[in-house]
Amino acid sequence: MIKRFFAFMMLLFMISMTASCGMSVEHGEDSGVEEVNNESQNDEEDSKEDSKEEEDSKEDGGQGIVAGEIEPSITKNENGQFVYTVKNQTEKEVTFEFSSSQRYDYAVKNSSGETIFLYSSAAAFMQVLGSETLAQGEELSYTIELPPGEDFEGAASLEVWLTPKGGKKAPISTSLK
């Protein structure tokens, strides 16, 4: 009788663990990106604010916050390294959720668009949950140094993107020539 009870309890435990794995009651479908709005306003007020901000953006030469966009960029520093930056140009705080210590990935591609080097295939990452939160107007930067000793002859472009749960986010590409 005790063996049956123990077996039944183990079965219930395994079913509950399997059912809850990867599910989130709070956030619904797991996209890896969570927008957090700290103010409770109705839709009418939001649409009025959006229209006003679009007008303001046109007046200041487009340098203001662009509603709904995460803006990626790549620059090259004085050491020859690339700097990948993601700026929160939305009106809300944005949180990227990650399932490992990897925050970004990059690919070096030839002129035909074929990948000749993929960072994640040559690196190891810890399997830990993590997140990065960007407030409105805040940015996050990562320095990318192409590995020495790799043959990048014929390399034409560098594509970089964030790797949160739910897939590739904020991709951008730059020429290597």
Coordinates of C-alpha atoms in Angstrom, one line a residue:
M1 CA 0.0 0.0 0.0
I2 CA 2.8 2.4 0.8
K3 CA 4.6 1.6 -2.4
R4 CA 1.4 2.4 -4.4
F5 CA 1.0 5.7 -2.6
F6 CA 4.6 6.6 -3.1
A7 CA 4.4 5.7 -6.8
F8 CA 1.2 7.7 -7.2
M9 CA 2.8 10.8 -5.5
M10 CA 5.8 10.5 -7.8
L11 CA 3.5 10.3 -10.8
L12 CA 1.6 13.4 -9.7
F13 CA 4.9 15.3 -9.1
M14 CA 6.3 14.4 -12.6
I15 CA 3.1 15.4 -14.3
S16 CA 2.9 18.8 -12.5
M17 CA 6.6 19.5 -13.2
T18 CA 6.1 18.6 -16.9
A19 CA 3.0 20.7 -17.2
S20 CA 4.5 23.8 -15.5
C21 CA 7.8 23.7 -17.4
G22 CA 8.1 26.8 -19.6
M23 CA 4.7 28.2 -18.7
S24 CA 4.0 31.6 -17.2
V25 CA 0.7 32.4 -15.8
E26 CA 1.6 36.1 -15.3
H27 CA 2.8 36.9 -18.8
G28 CA 0.9 34.4 -21.1
E29 CA 2.9 33.3 -24.1
D30 CA 6.7 33.5 -23.5
S31 CA 8.1 36.0 -26.1
G32 CA 11.2 36.9 -24.1
V33 CA 10.4 40.6 -24.2
E34 CA 8.2 42.3 -21.7
E35 CA 7.1 45.9 -21.9
V36 CA 6.3 47.3 -18.5
N37 CA 4.0 50.3 -18.3
N38 CA 4.2 51.9 -14.8
E39 CA 1.2 54.2 -15.5
S40 CA -2.4 53.2 -16.0
Q41 CA -3.9 55.4 -18.7
N42 CA -6.7 54.7 -21.1
D43 CA -6.3 54.1 -24.8
E44 CA -7.7 57.5 -25.8
E45 CA -5.0 59.4 -23.7
D46 CA -2.3 57.1 -25.1
S47 CA -3.3 57.8 -28.8
K48 CA -3.3 61.6 -28.1
E49 CA 0.2 61.4 -26.5
D50 CA 1.4 59.3 -29.5
S51 CA 0.2 61.9 -32.0
K52 CA 1.8 64.7 -30.0
E53 CA 5.1 62.9 -29.7
E54 CA 5.1 62.2 -33.5
E55 CA 4.7 65.9 -34.1
D56 CA 7.4 66.7 -31.6
S57 CA 9.8 64.2 -33.3
K58 CA 9.2 65.9 -36.7
E59 CA 9.9 69.3 -35.2
D60 CA 13.2 68.2 -33.6
G61 CA 14.6 66.6 -36.7
G62 CA 13.6 63.0 -35.7
Q63 CA 15.9 62.9 -32.7
G64 CA 13.1 62.2 -30.2
I65 CA 11.7 58.9 -28.9
V66 CA 10.2 56.8 -31.7
A67 CA 7.1 55.1 -30.3
G68 CA 7.4 51.3 -30.3
E69 CA 11.0 50.8 -31.5
I70 CA 14.0 49.2 -30.1
E71 CA 16.8 50.8 -32.1
P72 CA 20.0 48.8 -32.7
S73 CA 23.3 50.3 -34.0
I74 CA 26.9 49.1 -34.7
T75 CA 30.0 51.3 -34.5
K76 CA 33.6 50.5 -34.8
N77 CA 35.9 51.8 -32.0
E78 CA 39.5 52.9 -32.1
N79 CA 40.7 49.3 -31.3
G80 CA 39.0 47.9 -34.3
Q81 CA 36.3 46.2 -32.2
F82 CA 32.6 46.6 -33.1
V83 CA 30.2 48.0 -30.5
Y84 CA 26.6 46.8 -30.7
T85 CA 24.2 49.1 -29.0
V86 CA 20.5 48.7 -28.4
K87 CA 18.5 51.8 -27.4
N88 CA 15.0 51.8 -26.0
Q89 CA 13.2 54.3 -28.1
T90 CA 9.7 53.3 -26.8
E91 CA 7.6 55.0 -24.3
K92 CA 7.9 52.2 -21.8
E93 CA 10.5 50.2 -19.9
V94 CA 11.4 47.1 -21.8
T95 CA 12.7 43.8 -20.3
F96 CA 14.5 41.2 -22.3
E97 CA 14.4 37.7 -20.7
F98 CA 17.2 35.3 -21.4
S99 CA 17.5 31.5 -20.8
S100 CA 21.3 31.5 -20.7
S101 CA 24.2 33.9 -20.1
Q102 CA 24.2 34.6 -23.8
R103 CA 22.9 38.1 -24.5
Y104 CA 23.7 38.6 -28.2
D105 CA 24.9 36.6 -31.2
Y106 CA 26.6 37.6 -34.4
A107 CA 27.3 36.1 -37.8
V108 CA 30.0 37.0 -40.3
K109 CA 28.6 36.6 -43.8
N110 CA 30.2 36.5 -47.3
S111 CA 29.0 38.5 -50.2
S112 CA 26.5 35.8 -51.1
G113 CA 24.9 36.1 -47.6
E114 CA 26.2 32.8 -46.4
T115 CA 27.3 32.6 -42.8
I116 CA 31.0 31.8 -42.6
F117 CA 31.3 32.3 -38.8
L118 CA 28.6 32.2 -36.1
Y119 CA 29.7 33.4 -32.6
S120 CA 27.3 31.0 -30.7
S121 CA 28.7 28.0 -32.5
A122 CA 32.2 28.7 -31.1
A123 CA 31.3 29.9 -27.6
A124 CA 29.8 28.2 -24.5
F125 CA 27.2 29.8 -22.3
M126 CA 26.0 29.1 -18.8
Q127 CA 22.4 27.8 -18.5
V128 CA 21.1 30.5 -16.2
L129 CA 18.0 32.6 -16.4
G130 CA 18.6 36.3 -16.6
S131 CA 17.1 39.6 -17.8
E132 CA 18.2 43.0 -19.0
T133 CA 15.8 46.0 -18.4
L134 CA 16.0 49.2 -20.4
A135 CA 14.2 52.3 -19.2
Q136 CA 12.8 54.8 -21.8
G137 CA 15.8 56.3 -23.7
E138 CA 18.3 53.9 -22.0
E139 CA 20.8 51.9 -24.0
L140 CA 22.7 48.6 -23.6
S141 CA 26.1 48.0 -25.4
Y142 CA 28.2 45.0 -26.1
T143 CA 31.8 45.0 -27.5
I144 CA 32.4 42.5 -30.3
E145 CA 35.9 41.4 -31.1
L146 CA 36.1 39.1 -34.1
P147 CA 38.2 36.1 -33.0
P148 CA 41.9 36.2 -34.0
G149 CA 43.1 33.3 -36.2
E150 CA 39.7 32.9 -38.0
D151 CA 39.9 33.2 -41.8
F152 CA 37.5 36.0 -42.6
E153 CA 38.7 36.3 -46.2
G154 CA 35.7 37.0 -48.4
A155 CA 33.8 38.3 -45.4
A156 CA 31.4 41.1 -46.4
S157 CA 29.1 41.8 -43.5
L158 CA 28.6 41.4 -39.8
E159 CA 25.1 40.8 -38.5
V160 CA 24.4 41.2 -34.7
W161 CA 21.2 40.6 -32.7
L162 CA 19.9 40.1 -29.2
T163 CA 19.1 36.5 -28.1
P164 CA 16.2 36.7 -25.6
K165 CA 13.6 34.0 -25.2
G166 CA 11.3 33.9 -28.2
G167 CA 14.1 34.4 -30.8
K168 CA 16.2 37.0 -32.5
K169 CA 15.5 40.7 -31.5
A170 CA 17.0 44.0 -32.7
P171 CA 19.0 42.7 -35.6
I172 CA 21.4 45.0 -37.5
S173 CA 24.0 44.4 -40.2
T174 CA 27.1 46.4 -41.2
S175 CA 29.6 46.1 -44.0
L176 CA 33.1 44.7 -43.2
K177 CA 34.7 46.1 -46.3

